Coordinates of C-alpha atoms in Angstrom, one line a residue:
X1 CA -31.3 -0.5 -14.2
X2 CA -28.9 -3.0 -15.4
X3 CA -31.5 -5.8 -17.3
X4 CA -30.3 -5.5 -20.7
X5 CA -30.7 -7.5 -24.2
X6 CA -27.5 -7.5 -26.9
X7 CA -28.1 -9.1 -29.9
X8 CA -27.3 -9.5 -33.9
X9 CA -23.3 -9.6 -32.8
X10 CA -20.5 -12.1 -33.2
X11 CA -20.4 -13.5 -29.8
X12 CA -17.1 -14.5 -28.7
X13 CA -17.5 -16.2 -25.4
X14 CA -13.6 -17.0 -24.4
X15 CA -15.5 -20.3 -22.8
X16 CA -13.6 -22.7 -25.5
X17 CA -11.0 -22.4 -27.9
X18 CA -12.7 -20.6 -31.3
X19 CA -16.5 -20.8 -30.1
X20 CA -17.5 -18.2 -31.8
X21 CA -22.0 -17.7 -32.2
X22 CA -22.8 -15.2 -35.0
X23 CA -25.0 -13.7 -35.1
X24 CA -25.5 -14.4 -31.4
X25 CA -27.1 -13.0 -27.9
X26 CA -26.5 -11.9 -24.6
X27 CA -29.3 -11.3 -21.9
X28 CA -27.9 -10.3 -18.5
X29 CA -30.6 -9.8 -16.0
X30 CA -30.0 -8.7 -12.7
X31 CA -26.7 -7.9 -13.2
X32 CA -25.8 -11.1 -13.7
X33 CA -25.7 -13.1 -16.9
X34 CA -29.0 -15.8 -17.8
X35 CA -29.2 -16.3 -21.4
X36 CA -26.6 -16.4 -24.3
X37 CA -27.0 -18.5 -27.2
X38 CA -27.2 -18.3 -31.3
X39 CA -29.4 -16.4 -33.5
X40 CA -32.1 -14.4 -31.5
X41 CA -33.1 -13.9 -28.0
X42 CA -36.2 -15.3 -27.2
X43 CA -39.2 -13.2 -26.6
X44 CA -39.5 -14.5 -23.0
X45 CA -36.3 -12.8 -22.1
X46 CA -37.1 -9.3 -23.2
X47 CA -35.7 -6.6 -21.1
X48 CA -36.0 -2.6 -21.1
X49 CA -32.7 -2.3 -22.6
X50 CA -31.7 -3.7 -25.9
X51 CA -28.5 -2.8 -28.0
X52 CA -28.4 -4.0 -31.5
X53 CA -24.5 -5.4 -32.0
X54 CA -24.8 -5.6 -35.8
X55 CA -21.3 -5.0 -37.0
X56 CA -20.0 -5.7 -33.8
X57 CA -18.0 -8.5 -31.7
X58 CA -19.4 -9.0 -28.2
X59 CA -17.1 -10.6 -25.7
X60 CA -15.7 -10.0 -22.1
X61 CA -14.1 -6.7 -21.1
X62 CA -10.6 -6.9 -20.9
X63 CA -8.8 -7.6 -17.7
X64 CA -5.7 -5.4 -17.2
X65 CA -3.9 -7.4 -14.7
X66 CA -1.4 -4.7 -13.6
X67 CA -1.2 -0.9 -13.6
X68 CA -0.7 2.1 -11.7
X69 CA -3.7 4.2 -12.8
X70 CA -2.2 7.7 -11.0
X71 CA 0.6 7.5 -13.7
X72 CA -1.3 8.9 -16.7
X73 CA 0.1 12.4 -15.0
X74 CA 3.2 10.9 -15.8
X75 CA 2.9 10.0 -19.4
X76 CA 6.7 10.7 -21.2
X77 CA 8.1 12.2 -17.9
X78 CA 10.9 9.9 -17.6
X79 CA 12.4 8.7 -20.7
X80 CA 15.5 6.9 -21.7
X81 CA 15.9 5.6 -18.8
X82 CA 17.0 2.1 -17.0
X83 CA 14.3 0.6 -14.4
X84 CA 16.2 1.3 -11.2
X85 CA 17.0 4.9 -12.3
X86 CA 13.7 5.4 -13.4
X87 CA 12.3 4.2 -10.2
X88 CA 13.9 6.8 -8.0
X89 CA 12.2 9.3 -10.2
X90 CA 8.9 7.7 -9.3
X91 CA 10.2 7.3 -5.9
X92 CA 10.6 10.5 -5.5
X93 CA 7.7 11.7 -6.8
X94 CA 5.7 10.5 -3.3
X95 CA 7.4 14.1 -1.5
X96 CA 5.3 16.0 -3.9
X97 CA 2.6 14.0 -4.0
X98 CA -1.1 14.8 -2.7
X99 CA -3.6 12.7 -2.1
X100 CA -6.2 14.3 -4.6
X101 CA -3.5 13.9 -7.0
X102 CA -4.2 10.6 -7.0
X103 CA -8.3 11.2 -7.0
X104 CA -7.2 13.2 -10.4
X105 CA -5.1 11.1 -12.2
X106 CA -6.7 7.8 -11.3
X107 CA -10.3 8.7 -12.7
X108 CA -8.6 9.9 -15.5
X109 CA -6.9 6.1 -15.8
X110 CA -10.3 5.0 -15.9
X111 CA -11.6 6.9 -18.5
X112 CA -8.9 5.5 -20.6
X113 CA -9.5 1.8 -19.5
X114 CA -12.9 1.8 -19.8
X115 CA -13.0 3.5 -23.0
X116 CA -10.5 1.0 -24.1
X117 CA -12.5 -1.9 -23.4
X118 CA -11.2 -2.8 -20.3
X119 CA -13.6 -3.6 -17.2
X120 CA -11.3 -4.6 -14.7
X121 CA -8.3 -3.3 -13.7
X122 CA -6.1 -4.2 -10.8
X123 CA -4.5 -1.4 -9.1
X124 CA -0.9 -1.8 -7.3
X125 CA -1.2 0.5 -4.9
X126 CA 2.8 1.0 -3.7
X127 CA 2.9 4.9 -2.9
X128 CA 0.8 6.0 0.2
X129 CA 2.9 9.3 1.4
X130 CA -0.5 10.3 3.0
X131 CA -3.3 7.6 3.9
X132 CA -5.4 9.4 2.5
X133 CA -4.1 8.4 -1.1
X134 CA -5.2 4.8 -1.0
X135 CA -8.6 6.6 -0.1
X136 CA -8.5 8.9 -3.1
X137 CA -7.6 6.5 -5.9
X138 CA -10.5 4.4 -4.4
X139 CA -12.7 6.6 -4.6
X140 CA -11.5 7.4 -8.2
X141 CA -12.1 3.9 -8.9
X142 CA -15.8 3.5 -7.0
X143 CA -17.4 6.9 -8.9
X144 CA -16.1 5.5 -12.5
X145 CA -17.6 2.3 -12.2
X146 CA -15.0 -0.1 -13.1
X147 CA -14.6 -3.3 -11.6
X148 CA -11.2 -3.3 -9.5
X149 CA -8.4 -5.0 -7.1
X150 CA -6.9 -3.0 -4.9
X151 CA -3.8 -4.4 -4.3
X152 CA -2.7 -1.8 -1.6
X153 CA 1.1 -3.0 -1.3
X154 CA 3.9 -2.7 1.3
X155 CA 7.5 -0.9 1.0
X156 CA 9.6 -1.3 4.5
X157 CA 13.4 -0.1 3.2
X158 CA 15.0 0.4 -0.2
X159 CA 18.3 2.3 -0.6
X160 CA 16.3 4.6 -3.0
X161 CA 12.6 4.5 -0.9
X162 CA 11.7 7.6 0.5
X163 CA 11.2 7.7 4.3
X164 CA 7.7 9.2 3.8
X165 CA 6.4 5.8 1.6
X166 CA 8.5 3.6 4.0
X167 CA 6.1 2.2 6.0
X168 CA 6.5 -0.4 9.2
X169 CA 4.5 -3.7 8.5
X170 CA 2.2 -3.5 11.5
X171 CA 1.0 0.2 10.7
X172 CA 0.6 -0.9 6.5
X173 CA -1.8 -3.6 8.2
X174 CA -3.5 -1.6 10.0
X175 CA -4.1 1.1 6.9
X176 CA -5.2 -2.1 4.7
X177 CA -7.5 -3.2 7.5
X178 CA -9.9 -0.2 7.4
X179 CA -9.5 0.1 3.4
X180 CA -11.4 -3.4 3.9
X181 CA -13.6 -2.9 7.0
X182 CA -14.7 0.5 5.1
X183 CA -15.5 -1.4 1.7
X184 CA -17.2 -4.2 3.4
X185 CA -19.6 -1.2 4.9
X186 CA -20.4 0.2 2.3
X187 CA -21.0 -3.1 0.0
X188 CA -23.3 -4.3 2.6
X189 CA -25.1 -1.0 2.3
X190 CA -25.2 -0.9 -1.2
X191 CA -25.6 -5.1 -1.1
X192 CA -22.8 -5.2 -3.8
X193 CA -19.5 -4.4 -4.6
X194 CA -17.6 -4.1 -7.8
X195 CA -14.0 -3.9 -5.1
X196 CA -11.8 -6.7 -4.0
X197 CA -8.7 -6.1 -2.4
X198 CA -5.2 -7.8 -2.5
X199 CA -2.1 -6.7 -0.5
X200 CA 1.5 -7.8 -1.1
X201 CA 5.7 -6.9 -1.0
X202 CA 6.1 -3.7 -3.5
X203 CA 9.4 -5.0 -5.1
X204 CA 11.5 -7.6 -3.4
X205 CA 14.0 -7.8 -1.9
X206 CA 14.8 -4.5 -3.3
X207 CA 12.3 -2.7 -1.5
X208 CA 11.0 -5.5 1.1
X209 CA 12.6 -6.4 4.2
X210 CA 12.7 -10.5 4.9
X211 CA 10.5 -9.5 8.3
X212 CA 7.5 -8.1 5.9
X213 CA 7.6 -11.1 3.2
X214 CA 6.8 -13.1 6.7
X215 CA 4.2 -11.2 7.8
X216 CA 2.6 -10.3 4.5
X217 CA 1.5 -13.6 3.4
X218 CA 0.4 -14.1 7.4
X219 CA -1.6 -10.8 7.0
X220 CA -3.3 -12.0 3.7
X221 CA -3.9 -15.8 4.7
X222 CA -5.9 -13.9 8.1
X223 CA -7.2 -11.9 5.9
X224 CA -8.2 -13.8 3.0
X225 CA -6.9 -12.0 0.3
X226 CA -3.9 -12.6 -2.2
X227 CA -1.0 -10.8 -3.0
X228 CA 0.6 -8.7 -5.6
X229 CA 4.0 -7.9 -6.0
X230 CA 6.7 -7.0 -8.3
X231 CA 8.9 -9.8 -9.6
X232 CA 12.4 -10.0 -11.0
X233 CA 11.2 -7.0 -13.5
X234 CA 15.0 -6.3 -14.9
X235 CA 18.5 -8.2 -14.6
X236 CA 19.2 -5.5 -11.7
X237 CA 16.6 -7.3 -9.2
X238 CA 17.6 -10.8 -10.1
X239 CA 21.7 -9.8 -9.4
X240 CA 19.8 -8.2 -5.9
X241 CA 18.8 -11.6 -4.7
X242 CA 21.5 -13.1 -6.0
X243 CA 24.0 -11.0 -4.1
X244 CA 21.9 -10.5 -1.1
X245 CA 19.5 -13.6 -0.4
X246 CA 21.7 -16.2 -1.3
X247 CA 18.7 -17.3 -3.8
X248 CA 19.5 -18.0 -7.5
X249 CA 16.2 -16.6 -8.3
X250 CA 13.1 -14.2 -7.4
X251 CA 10.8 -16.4 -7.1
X252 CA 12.6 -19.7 -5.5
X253 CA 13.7 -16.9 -2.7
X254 CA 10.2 -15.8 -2.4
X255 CA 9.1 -19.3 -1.9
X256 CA 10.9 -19.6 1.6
X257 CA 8.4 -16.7 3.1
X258 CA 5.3 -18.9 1.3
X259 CA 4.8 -16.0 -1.1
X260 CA 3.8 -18.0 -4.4
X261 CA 0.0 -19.1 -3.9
X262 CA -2.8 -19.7 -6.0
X263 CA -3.6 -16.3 -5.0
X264 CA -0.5 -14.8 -6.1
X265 CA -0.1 -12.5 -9.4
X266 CA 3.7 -11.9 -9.8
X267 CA 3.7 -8.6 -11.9
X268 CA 6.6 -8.6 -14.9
X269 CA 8.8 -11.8 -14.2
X270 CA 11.0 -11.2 -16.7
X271 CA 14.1 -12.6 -15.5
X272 CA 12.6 -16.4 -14.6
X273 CA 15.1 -19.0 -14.4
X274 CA 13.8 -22.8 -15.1
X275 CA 13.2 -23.6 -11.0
X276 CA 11.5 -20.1 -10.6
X277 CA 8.6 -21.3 -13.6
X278 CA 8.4 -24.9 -11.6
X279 CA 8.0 -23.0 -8.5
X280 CA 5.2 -20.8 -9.9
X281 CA 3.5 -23.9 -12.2
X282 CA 3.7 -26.3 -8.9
X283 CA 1.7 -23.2 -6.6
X284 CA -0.4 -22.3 -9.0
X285 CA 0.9 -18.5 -9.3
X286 CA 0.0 -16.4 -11.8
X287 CA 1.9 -14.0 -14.0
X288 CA 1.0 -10.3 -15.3
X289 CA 2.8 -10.2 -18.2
X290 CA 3.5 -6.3 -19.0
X291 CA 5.2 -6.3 -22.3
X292 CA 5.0 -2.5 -23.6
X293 CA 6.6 -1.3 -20.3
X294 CA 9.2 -4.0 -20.5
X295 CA 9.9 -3.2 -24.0
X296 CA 10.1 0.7 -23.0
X297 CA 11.9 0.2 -20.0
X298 CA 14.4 -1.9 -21.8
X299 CA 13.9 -4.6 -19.2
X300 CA 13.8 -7.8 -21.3
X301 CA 11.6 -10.7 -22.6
X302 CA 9.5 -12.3 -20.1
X303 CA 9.7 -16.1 -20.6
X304 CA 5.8 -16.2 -21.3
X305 CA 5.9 -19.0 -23.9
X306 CA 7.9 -21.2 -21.1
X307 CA 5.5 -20.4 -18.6
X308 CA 2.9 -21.8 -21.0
X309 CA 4.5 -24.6 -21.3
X310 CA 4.5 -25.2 -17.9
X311 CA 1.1 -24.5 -17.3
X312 CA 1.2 -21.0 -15.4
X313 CA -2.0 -19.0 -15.4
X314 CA -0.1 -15.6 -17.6
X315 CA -2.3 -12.3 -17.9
X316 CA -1.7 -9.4 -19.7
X317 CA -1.5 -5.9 -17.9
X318 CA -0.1 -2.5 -19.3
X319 CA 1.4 -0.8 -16.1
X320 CA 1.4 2.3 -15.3
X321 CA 1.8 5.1 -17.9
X322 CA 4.6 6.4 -16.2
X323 CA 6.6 3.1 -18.0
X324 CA 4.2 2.7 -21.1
X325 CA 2.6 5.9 -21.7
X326 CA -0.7 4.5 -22.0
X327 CA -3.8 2.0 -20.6
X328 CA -4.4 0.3 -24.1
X329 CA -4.7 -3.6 -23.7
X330 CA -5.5 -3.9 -27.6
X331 CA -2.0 -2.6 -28.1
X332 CA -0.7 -4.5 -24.8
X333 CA -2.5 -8.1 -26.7
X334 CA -0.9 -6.6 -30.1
X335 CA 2.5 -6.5 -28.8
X336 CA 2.4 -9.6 -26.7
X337 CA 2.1 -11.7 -29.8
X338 CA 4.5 -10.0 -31.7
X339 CA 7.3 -10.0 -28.8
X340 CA 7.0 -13.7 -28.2
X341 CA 7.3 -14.2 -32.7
X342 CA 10.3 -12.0 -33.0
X343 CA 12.1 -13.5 -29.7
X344 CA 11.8 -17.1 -30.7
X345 CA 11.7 -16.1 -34.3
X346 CA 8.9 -18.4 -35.0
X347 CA 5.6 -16.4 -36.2
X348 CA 3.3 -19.7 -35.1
X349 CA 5.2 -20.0 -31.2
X350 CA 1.9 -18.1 -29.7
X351 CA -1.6 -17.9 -31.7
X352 CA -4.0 -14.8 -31.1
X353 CA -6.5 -17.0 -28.8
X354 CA -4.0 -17.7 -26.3
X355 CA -3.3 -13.9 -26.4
X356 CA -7.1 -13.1 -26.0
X357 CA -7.6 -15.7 -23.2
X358 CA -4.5 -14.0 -21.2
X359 CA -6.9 -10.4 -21.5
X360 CA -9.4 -12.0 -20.3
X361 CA -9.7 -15.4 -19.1
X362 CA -6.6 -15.1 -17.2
X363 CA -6.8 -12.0 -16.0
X364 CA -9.7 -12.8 -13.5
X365 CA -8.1 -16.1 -12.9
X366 CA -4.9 -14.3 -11.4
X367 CA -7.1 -11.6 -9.8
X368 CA -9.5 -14.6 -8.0
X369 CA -12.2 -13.5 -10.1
X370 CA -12.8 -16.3 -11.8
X371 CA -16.7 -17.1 -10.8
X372 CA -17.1 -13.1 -11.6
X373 CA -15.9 -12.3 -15.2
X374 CA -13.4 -13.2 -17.8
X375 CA -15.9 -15.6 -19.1
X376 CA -19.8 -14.9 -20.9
X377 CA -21.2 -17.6 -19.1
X378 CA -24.5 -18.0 -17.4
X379 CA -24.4 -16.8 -13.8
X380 CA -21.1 -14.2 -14.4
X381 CA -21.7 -10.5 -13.6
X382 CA -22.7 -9.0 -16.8
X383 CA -18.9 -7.7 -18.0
X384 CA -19.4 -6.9 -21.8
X385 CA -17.7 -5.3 -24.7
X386 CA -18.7 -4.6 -28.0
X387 CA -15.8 -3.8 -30.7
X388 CA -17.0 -2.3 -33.9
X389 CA -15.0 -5.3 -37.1
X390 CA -16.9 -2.3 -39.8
X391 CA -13.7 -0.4 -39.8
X392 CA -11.5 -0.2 -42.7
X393 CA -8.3 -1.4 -40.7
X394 CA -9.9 -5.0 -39.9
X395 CA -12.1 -5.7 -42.8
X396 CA -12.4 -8.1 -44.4
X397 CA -12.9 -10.6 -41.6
X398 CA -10.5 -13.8 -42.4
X399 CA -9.8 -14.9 -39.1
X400 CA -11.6 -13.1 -36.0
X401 CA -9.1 -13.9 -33.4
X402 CA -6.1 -13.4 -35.5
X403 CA -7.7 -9.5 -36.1
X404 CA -9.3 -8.8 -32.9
X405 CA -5.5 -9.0 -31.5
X406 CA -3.2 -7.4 -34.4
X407 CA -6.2 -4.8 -36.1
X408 CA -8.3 -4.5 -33.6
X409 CA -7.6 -1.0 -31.7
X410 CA -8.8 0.5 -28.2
X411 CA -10.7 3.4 -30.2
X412 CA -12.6 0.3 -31.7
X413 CA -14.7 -0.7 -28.3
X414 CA -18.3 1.1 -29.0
X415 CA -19.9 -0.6 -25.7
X416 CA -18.6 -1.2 -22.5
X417 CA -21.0 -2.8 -20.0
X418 CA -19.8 -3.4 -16.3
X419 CA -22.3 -5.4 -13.8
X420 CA -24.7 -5.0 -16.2
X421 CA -24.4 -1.0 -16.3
X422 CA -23.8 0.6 -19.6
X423 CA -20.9 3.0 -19.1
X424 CA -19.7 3.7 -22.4
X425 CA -21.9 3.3 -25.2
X426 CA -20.9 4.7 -29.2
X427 CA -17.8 5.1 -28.1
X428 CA -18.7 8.1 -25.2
X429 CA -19.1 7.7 -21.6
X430 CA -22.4 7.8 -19.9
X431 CA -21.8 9.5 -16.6
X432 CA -18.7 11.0 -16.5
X433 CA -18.1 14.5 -17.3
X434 CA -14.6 13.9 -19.4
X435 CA -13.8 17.3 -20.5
X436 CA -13.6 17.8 -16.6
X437 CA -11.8 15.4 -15.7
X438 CA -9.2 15.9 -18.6
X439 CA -9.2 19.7 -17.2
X440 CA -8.4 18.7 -13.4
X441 CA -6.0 16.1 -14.8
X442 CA -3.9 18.9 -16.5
X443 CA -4.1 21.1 -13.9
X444 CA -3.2 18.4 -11.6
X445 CA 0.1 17.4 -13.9
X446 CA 1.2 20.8 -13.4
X447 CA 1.3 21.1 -10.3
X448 CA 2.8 18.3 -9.3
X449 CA 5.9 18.8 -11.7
X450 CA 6.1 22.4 -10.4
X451 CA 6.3 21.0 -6.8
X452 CA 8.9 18.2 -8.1
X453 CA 11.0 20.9 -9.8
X454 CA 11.2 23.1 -6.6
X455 CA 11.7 20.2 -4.5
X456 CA 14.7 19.2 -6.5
X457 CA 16.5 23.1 -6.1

């Protein structure tokens, strides 16, 4: 059943800048959105379900634009150290890996997103020692109920790649082919899906031959999906191109394989000089703006108020835990407001709607989700939050916005509603078994770092 009635909430929309209806309404039928409005739903669009939001803000679930949901295992493995270094270690990791490692540790990533308030994640997929494990975290992803991109992503050579996640171009595309040919079976089946798919160079040019940026955005216009990809993350990748590609930046070299698109999310782009934000404002690429990793990795400050400026579509996204220890995108929001402040010392350079529209709005704009969610409007799948404002740490309500970013935590969200399915509701989740899955994700961890260890004697 997913008809369902929300009602007596502060409705924030994210359709215009400060709409705000409270109380207001919700009514998604179908799975799909039909009525929202102020004050209380009519009678005539009663449905079985009804959830009274008193107390509560109802707006879209949060779109984490970039992650690595396996790397919960990984939480505080690797500390202290530089991106590059740090890499290797995740690198690495792929000759221990197994592929229901990644069955364990990604539905334990969504546990954490979806109990966060997030509804959408998109998942860069960049280690595939087995093919298996693209199959795994899928299925990790399918049996949680989140809605996801699968951006199953491509590494042909890298000084510190493994052989067994080095992969030729022409086999990757075959591997991403039956990911899609398989989910387009089973949708038609099931006469939905809740699973998109994007493809895409892991990190170039550290990582990504010139030969598979060609083919890559060939593959994805054949294919019609977008790409994801790694982008001038720390000073190390910039000096790469620089000394290599005879480029001055990531993305103006990227722009001679076609790589920036309107179907494009550059993950990180930290190190932007001014032609690489014309490139991306002129193609209409978007940005996944990761500022907890960036901040832990010691990578930098992206240029996000820049990018702004210019009219780039910037999300928000957490990556992996492995790099930020957790999946929170009301800490993620949080910081991104406060980074861009302290940088340009200048507390009114970014305001907290902005912030909100980059978790949401933006998000499914830079996954190509934009007729699907990111919005409450009439005709959207039904992709709903409710965040309890009764707690001590955000009362009394001044300004809405201003607190749902800086007061506003994860532990907050009471109700989380994806295609019109309740999956969390008072804070628990409906049809997972958690204390399971928080078992086989220990077990899991331990394993796999007693398999590293041994492999590194």
């Amino acid at each position: 059943m997913n008809d369902l009635t929300i009602f007596n909430g502060t409705v924030i929309p994210m359709t215009e800048k400060g709409l705000m209806l409270a109380p207001g309404y919700l009514v998604i039928k179908d799975g799909a959105i039909s009525r929202i409005g102020a004050g209380a739903p009519p009678s005539s669009s009663e449905t079985t379900q009804r959830i009274d939001a008193r107390g509560g803000v109802v707006m879209p679930g949060l779109t984490n634009a970039h992650t690595h949901l396996y790397q919960v295992l990984f939480r505080a493995v690797w500390e202290g150290l530089p991106l590059i270094t740090w890499l290797k270690n995740v690198y690495r990791a792929a000759e221990v890996l197994q592929p229901s490692d990644f069955y364990h540790g990604s539905l334990l990533g969504c546990v954490e997103a979806l109990k966060g308030g997030v509804t959408t994640v998109c998942e860069h997929n960049f280690l595939n020692p087995h093919p298996d494990c693209a199959k795994e975290s899928i299925r990790a992803i399918r049996e949680s109920g989140i809605r996801a991109v699968f951006a199953r992503t491509i590494m042909d050579e890298g000084e510190i790649v493994p052989p067994c996640v080095t992969e030729k171009p022409a086999d990757a595309f075959k591997s991403i082919e039956r990911l899609i040919e398989e989910e387009k079976e089973r949708s038609s089946q099931l006469k939905s899906t809740r699973l998109s798919f994007l493809t895409g160079p892991n990190t170039p040019p550290i990582n990504s031959s010139p030969a598979l940026l060609k083919e890559v955005r060939r593959f994805a216009d054949d294919h019609a999906i977008g790409l994801s990809t790694h982008v001038a993350e720390s000073y190390a990748v910039l000096e790469a191109v620089r000394a290599r590609c005879a480029a001055n930046g990531v993305v103006e070299y990227l722009e001679r394989f076609g790589i920036p698109g309107p179907n494009a999310v550059f993950a990180h782009s930290v190190h932007l000089t001014d032609k690489d934000i014309e490139i991306l404002s002129m193609t209409g690429t978007s940005v996944s703006h990761n500022p907890v990793s960036n901040m832990m990795l010691g990578d930098g400050v992206a240029p996000v108020i820049k990018m702004l400026a210019a009219n780039v579509n910037v999300a928000l996204g957490t990556d992996g835990a492995a790099s930020n220890h957790s999946q929170d995108m009301f800490e993620t929001m949080k910081t991104a407001s406060l980074l861009q402040k302290v940088h340009h010392c200048d507390s009114s350079v970014i305001d907290a709607w902005t912030v909100m529209r980059m978790a949401t709005a933006a998000g499914a704009q830079a996954l190509g989700l934009n007729d699907v969610c990111g919005t409450l409007d009439v005709g959207k799948r039904g992709d709903v939050i409710i965040v309890d404002v009764e707690a001590v740490h955000i009362q009394p309500i001044n300004d809405i916005f201003s607190q749902m970013v800086h007061c506003a935590k994860s532990s907050d969200v009471r109700t989380v509603v994806v295609d019109g399915n309740i999956l969390v509701h008072d804070g628990e989740l409906l049809s997972l078994e958690v204390p399971k899955i928080l078992h086989n994700a220990r077990q899991t961890q331990r394993e796999i770092m007693n398999r590293f260890t041994s492999a590194l004697q």
